[in-house]
GROMACS .gro file of C-alpha atoms in nm:
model
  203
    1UNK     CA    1   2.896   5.939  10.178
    2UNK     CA    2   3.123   6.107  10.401
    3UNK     CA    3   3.127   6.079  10.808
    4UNK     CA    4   3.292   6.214  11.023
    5UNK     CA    5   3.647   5.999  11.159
    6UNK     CA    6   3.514   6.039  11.542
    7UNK     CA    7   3.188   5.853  11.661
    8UNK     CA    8   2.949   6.145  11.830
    9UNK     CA    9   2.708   5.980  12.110
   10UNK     CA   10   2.458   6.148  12.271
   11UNK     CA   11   2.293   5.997  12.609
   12UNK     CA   12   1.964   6.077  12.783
   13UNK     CA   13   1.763   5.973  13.064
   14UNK     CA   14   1.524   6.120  13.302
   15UNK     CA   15   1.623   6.273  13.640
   16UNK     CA   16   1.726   6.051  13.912
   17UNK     CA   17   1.809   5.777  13.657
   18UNK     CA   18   2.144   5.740  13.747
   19UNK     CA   19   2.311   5.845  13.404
   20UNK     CA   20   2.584   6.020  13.545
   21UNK     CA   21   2.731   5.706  13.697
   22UNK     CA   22   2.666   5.535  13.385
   23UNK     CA   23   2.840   5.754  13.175
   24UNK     CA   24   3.150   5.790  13.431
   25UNK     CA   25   3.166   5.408  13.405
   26UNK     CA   26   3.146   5.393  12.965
   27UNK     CA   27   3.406   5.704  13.002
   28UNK     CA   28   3.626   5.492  13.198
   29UNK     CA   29   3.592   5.193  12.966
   30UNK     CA   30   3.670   5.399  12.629
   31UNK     CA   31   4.040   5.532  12.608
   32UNK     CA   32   3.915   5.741  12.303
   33UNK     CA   33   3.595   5.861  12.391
   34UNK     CA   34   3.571   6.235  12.569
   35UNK     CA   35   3.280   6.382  12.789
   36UNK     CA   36   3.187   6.724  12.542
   37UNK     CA   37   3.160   6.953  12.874
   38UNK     CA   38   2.857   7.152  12.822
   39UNK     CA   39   2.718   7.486  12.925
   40UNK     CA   40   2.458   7.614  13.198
   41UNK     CA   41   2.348   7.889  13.382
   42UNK     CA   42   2.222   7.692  13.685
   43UNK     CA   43   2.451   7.678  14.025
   44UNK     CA   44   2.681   7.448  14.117
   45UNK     CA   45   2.558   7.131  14.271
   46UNK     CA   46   2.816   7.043  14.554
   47UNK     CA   47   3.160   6.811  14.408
   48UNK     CA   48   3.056   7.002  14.081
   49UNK     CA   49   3.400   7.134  13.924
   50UNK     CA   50   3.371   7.398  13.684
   51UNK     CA   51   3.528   7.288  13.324
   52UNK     CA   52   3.492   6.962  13.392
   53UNK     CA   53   3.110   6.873  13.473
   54UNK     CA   54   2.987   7.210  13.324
   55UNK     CA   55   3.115   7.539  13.222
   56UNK     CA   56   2.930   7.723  13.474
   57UNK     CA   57   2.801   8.080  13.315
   58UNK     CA   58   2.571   8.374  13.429
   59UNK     CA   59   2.290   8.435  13.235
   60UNK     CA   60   2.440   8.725  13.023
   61UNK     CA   61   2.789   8.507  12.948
   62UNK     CA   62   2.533   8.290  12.826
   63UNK     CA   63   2.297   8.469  12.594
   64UNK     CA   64   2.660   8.673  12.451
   65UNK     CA   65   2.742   8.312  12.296
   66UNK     CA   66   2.429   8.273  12.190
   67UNK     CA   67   2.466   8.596  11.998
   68UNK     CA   68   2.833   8.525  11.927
   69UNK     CA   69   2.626   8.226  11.739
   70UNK     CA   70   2.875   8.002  11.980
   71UNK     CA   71   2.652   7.731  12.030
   72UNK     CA   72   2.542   7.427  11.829
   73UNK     CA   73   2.269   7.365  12.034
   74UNK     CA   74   2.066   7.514  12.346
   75UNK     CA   75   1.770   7.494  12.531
   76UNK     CA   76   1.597   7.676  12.860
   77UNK     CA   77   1.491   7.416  13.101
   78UNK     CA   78   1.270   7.545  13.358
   79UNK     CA   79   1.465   7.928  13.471
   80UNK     CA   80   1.806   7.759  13.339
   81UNK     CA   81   2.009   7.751  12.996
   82UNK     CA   82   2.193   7.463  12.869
   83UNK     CA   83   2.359   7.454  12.562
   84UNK     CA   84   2.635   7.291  12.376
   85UNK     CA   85   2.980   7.528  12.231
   86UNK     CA   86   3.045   7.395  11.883
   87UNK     CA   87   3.412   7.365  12.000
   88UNK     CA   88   3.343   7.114  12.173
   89UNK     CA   89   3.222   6.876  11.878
   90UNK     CA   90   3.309   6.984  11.564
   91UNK     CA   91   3.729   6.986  11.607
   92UNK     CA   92   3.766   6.694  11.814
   93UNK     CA   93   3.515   6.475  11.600
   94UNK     CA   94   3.708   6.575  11.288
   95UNK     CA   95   4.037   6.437  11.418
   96UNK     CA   96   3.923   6.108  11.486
   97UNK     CA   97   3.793   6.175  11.859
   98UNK     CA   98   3.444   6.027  11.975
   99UNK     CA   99   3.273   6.244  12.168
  100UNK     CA  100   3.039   6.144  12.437
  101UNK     CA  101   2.715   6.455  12.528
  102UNK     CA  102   2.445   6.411  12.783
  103UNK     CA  103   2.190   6.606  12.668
  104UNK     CA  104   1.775   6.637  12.792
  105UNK     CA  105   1.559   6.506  12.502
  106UNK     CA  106   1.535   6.868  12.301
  107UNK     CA  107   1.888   6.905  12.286
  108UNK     CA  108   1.957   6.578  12.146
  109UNK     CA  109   1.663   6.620  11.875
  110UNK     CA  110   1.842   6.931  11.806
  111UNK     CA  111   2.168   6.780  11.777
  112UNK     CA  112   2.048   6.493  11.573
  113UNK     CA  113   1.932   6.676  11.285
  114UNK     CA  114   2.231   6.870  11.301
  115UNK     CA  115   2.462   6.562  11.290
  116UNK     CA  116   2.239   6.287  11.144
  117UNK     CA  117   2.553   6.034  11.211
  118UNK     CA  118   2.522   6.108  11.553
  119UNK     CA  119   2.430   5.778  11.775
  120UNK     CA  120   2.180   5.832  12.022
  121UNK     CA  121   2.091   5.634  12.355
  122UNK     CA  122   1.816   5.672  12.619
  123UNK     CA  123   1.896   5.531  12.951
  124UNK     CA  124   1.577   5.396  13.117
  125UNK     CA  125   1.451   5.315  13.484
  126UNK     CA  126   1.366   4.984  13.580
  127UNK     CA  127   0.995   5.072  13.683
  128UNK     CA  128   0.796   5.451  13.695
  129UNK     CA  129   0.797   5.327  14.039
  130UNK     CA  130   1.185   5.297  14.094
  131UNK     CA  131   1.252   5.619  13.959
  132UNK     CA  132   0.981   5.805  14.182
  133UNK     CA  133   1.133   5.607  14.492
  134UNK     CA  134   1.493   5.762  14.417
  135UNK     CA  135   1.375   6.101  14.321
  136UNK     CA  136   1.177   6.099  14.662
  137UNK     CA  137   1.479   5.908  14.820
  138UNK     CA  138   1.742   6.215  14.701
  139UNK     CA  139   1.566   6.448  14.956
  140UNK     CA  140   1.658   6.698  14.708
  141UNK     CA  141   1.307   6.802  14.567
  142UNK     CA  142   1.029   6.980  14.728
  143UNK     CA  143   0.668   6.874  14.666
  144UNK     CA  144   0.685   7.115  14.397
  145UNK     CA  145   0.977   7.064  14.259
  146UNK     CA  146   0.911   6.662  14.256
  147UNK     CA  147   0.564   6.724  14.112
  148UNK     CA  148   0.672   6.959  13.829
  149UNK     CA  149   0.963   6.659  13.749
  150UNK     CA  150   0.773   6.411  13.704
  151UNK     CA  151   0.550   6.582  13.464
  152UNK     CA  152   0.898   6.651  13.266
  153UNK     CA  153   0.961   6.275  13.305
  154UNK     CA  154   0.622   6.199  13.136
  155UNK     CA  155   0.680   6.432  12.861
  156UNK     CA  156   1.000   6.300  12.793
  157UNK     CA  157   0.872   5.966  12.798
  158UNK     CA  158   0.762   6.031  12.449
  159UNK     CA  159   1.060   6.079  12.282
  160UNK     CA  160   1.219   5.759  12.363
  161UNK     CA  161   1.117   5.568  12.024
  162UNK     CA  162   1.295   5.833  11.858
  163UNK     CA  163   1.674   5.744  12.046
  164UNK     CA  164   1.850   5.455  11.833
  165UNK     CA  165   1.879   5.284  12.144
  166UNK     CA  166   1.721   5.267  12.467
  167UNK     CA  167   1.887   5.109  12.797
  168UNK     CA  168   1.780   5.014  13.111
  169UNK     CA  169   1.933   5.060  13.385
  170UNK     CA  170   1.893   4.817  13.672
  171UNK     CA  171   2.286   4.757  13.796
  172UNK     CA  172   2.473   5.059  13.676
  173UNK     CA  173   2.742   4.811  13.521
  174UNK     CA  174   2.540   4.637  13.328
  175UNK     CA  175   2.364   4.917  13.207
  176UNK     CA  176   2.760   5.083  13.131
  177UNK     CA  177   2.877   4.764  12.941
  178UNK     CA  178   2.581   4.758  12.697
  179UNK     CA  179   2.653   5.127  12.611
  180UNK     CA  180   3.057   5.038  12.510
  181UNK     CA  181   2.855   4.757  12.345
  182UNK     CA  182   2.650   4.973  12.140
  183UNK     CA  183   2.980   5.209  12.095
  184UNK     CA  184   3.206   4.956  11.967
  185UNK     CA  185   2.938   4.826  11.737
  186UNK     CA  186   2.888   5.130  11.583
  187UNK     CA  187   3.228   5.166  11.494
  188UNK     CA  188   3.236   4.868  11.280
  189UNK     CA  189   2.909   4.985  11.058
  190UNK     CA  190   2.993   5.009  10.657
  191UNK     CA  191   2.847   5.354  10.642
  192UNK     CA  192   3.129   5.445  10.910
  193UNK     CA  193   3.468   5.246  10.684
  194UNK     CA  194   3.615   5.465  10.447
  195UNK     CA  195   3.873   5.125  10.329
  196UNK     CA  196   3.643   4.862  10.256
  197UNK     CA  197   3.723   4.828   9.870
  198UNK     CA  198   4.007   4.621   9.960
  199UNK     CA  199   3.955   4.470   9.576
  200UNK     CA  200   4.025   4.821   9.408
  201UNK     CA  201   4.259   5.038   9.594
  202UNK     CA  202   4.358   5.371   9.522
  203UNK     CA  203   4.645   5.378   9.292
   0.00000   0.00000   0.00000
């Protein structure tokens, strides 16, 4: 069986988890391993830089890649797209990057049948409780807004025993160090080696 040289891992977790910290710190910790920089139509949330946390598009940039058939992936999340550019996997993967996406729970279902190699982890709050508390905390979300996310979180809740791994994340570190963990174990998987049959080499 053939897979790909680059390891392709895709992390979720609900809003207000704290993934984004958590990925920063496994990004930091892996030389080889690059954020794929995905696509939305959503604003700018302030120290966002465009290109490197998103590629920030208007709605019609947007639905001309979709057309363009530019996108390995993409969903509509509430009035916003997000979507994934098959540039950003498919070339680097293939040349022996890994390739680190954070993705809501459709896009990585999408993305997993698409690349069944693809490792998948869910980060998880501590408590329903502690997640509320920082959503709440943020002062970002009206009564609405909260309300409609934590139906999304209880939706999403669902999908977790599909992930290959779930995390939780109590002390962002900790949380970080079992991901490169989970990374580096993957890498040494048979189905991954293409020179085990040290007994019969290639002539």
């Amino acid at each position: 069986m053939n897979m790909a040289k680059g390891l392709l891992v895709v992390i979720s977790g609900f809003s207000g988890v704290g993934k984004g910290t958590v990925i920063q710190m496994v990004l930091d910790a892996l030389p080889n391993l690059r954020f794929s920089v995905s696509c939305t139509t959503r604003a700018p949330r302030p120290g966002e830089t465009d290109g490197v946390n998103y590629y920030f598009l208007s709605e019609s940039e947007f639905e001309e890649k979709i057309a363009k058939g530019e996108f390995v992936e993409y969903t509509r999340t509430f009035t916003n797209y997000y979507g994934t550019l098959r540039s950003e996997i498919d070339g680097p993967v293939a040349a022996g990057v890994d390739i680190l996406m954070e993705l809501n729970v459709v896009g990585a279902a999408n993305i997993k049948k698409l690349y069944p190699y693809c490792v998948t982890v869910f980060v998880c709050p501590p408590s329903y409780e502690a997640l509320k508390a920082r959503l709440v905390g943020r002062g970002t979300e009206s009564e609405e807004s909260l309300r409609r996310r934590l139906n999304e979180i209880e939706a999403e809740s669902r999908s977790i025993p599909y992930y290959d791994y779930a995390v939780t994340n109590v002390v962002a570190k900790e949380c970080a160090d079992k991901i490169v963990g989970i990374i580096n174990s993957e890498h040494l998987r048979t189905s991954r080696a293409d020179d085990l049959d040290i007994f019969h080499p290639e002539d």
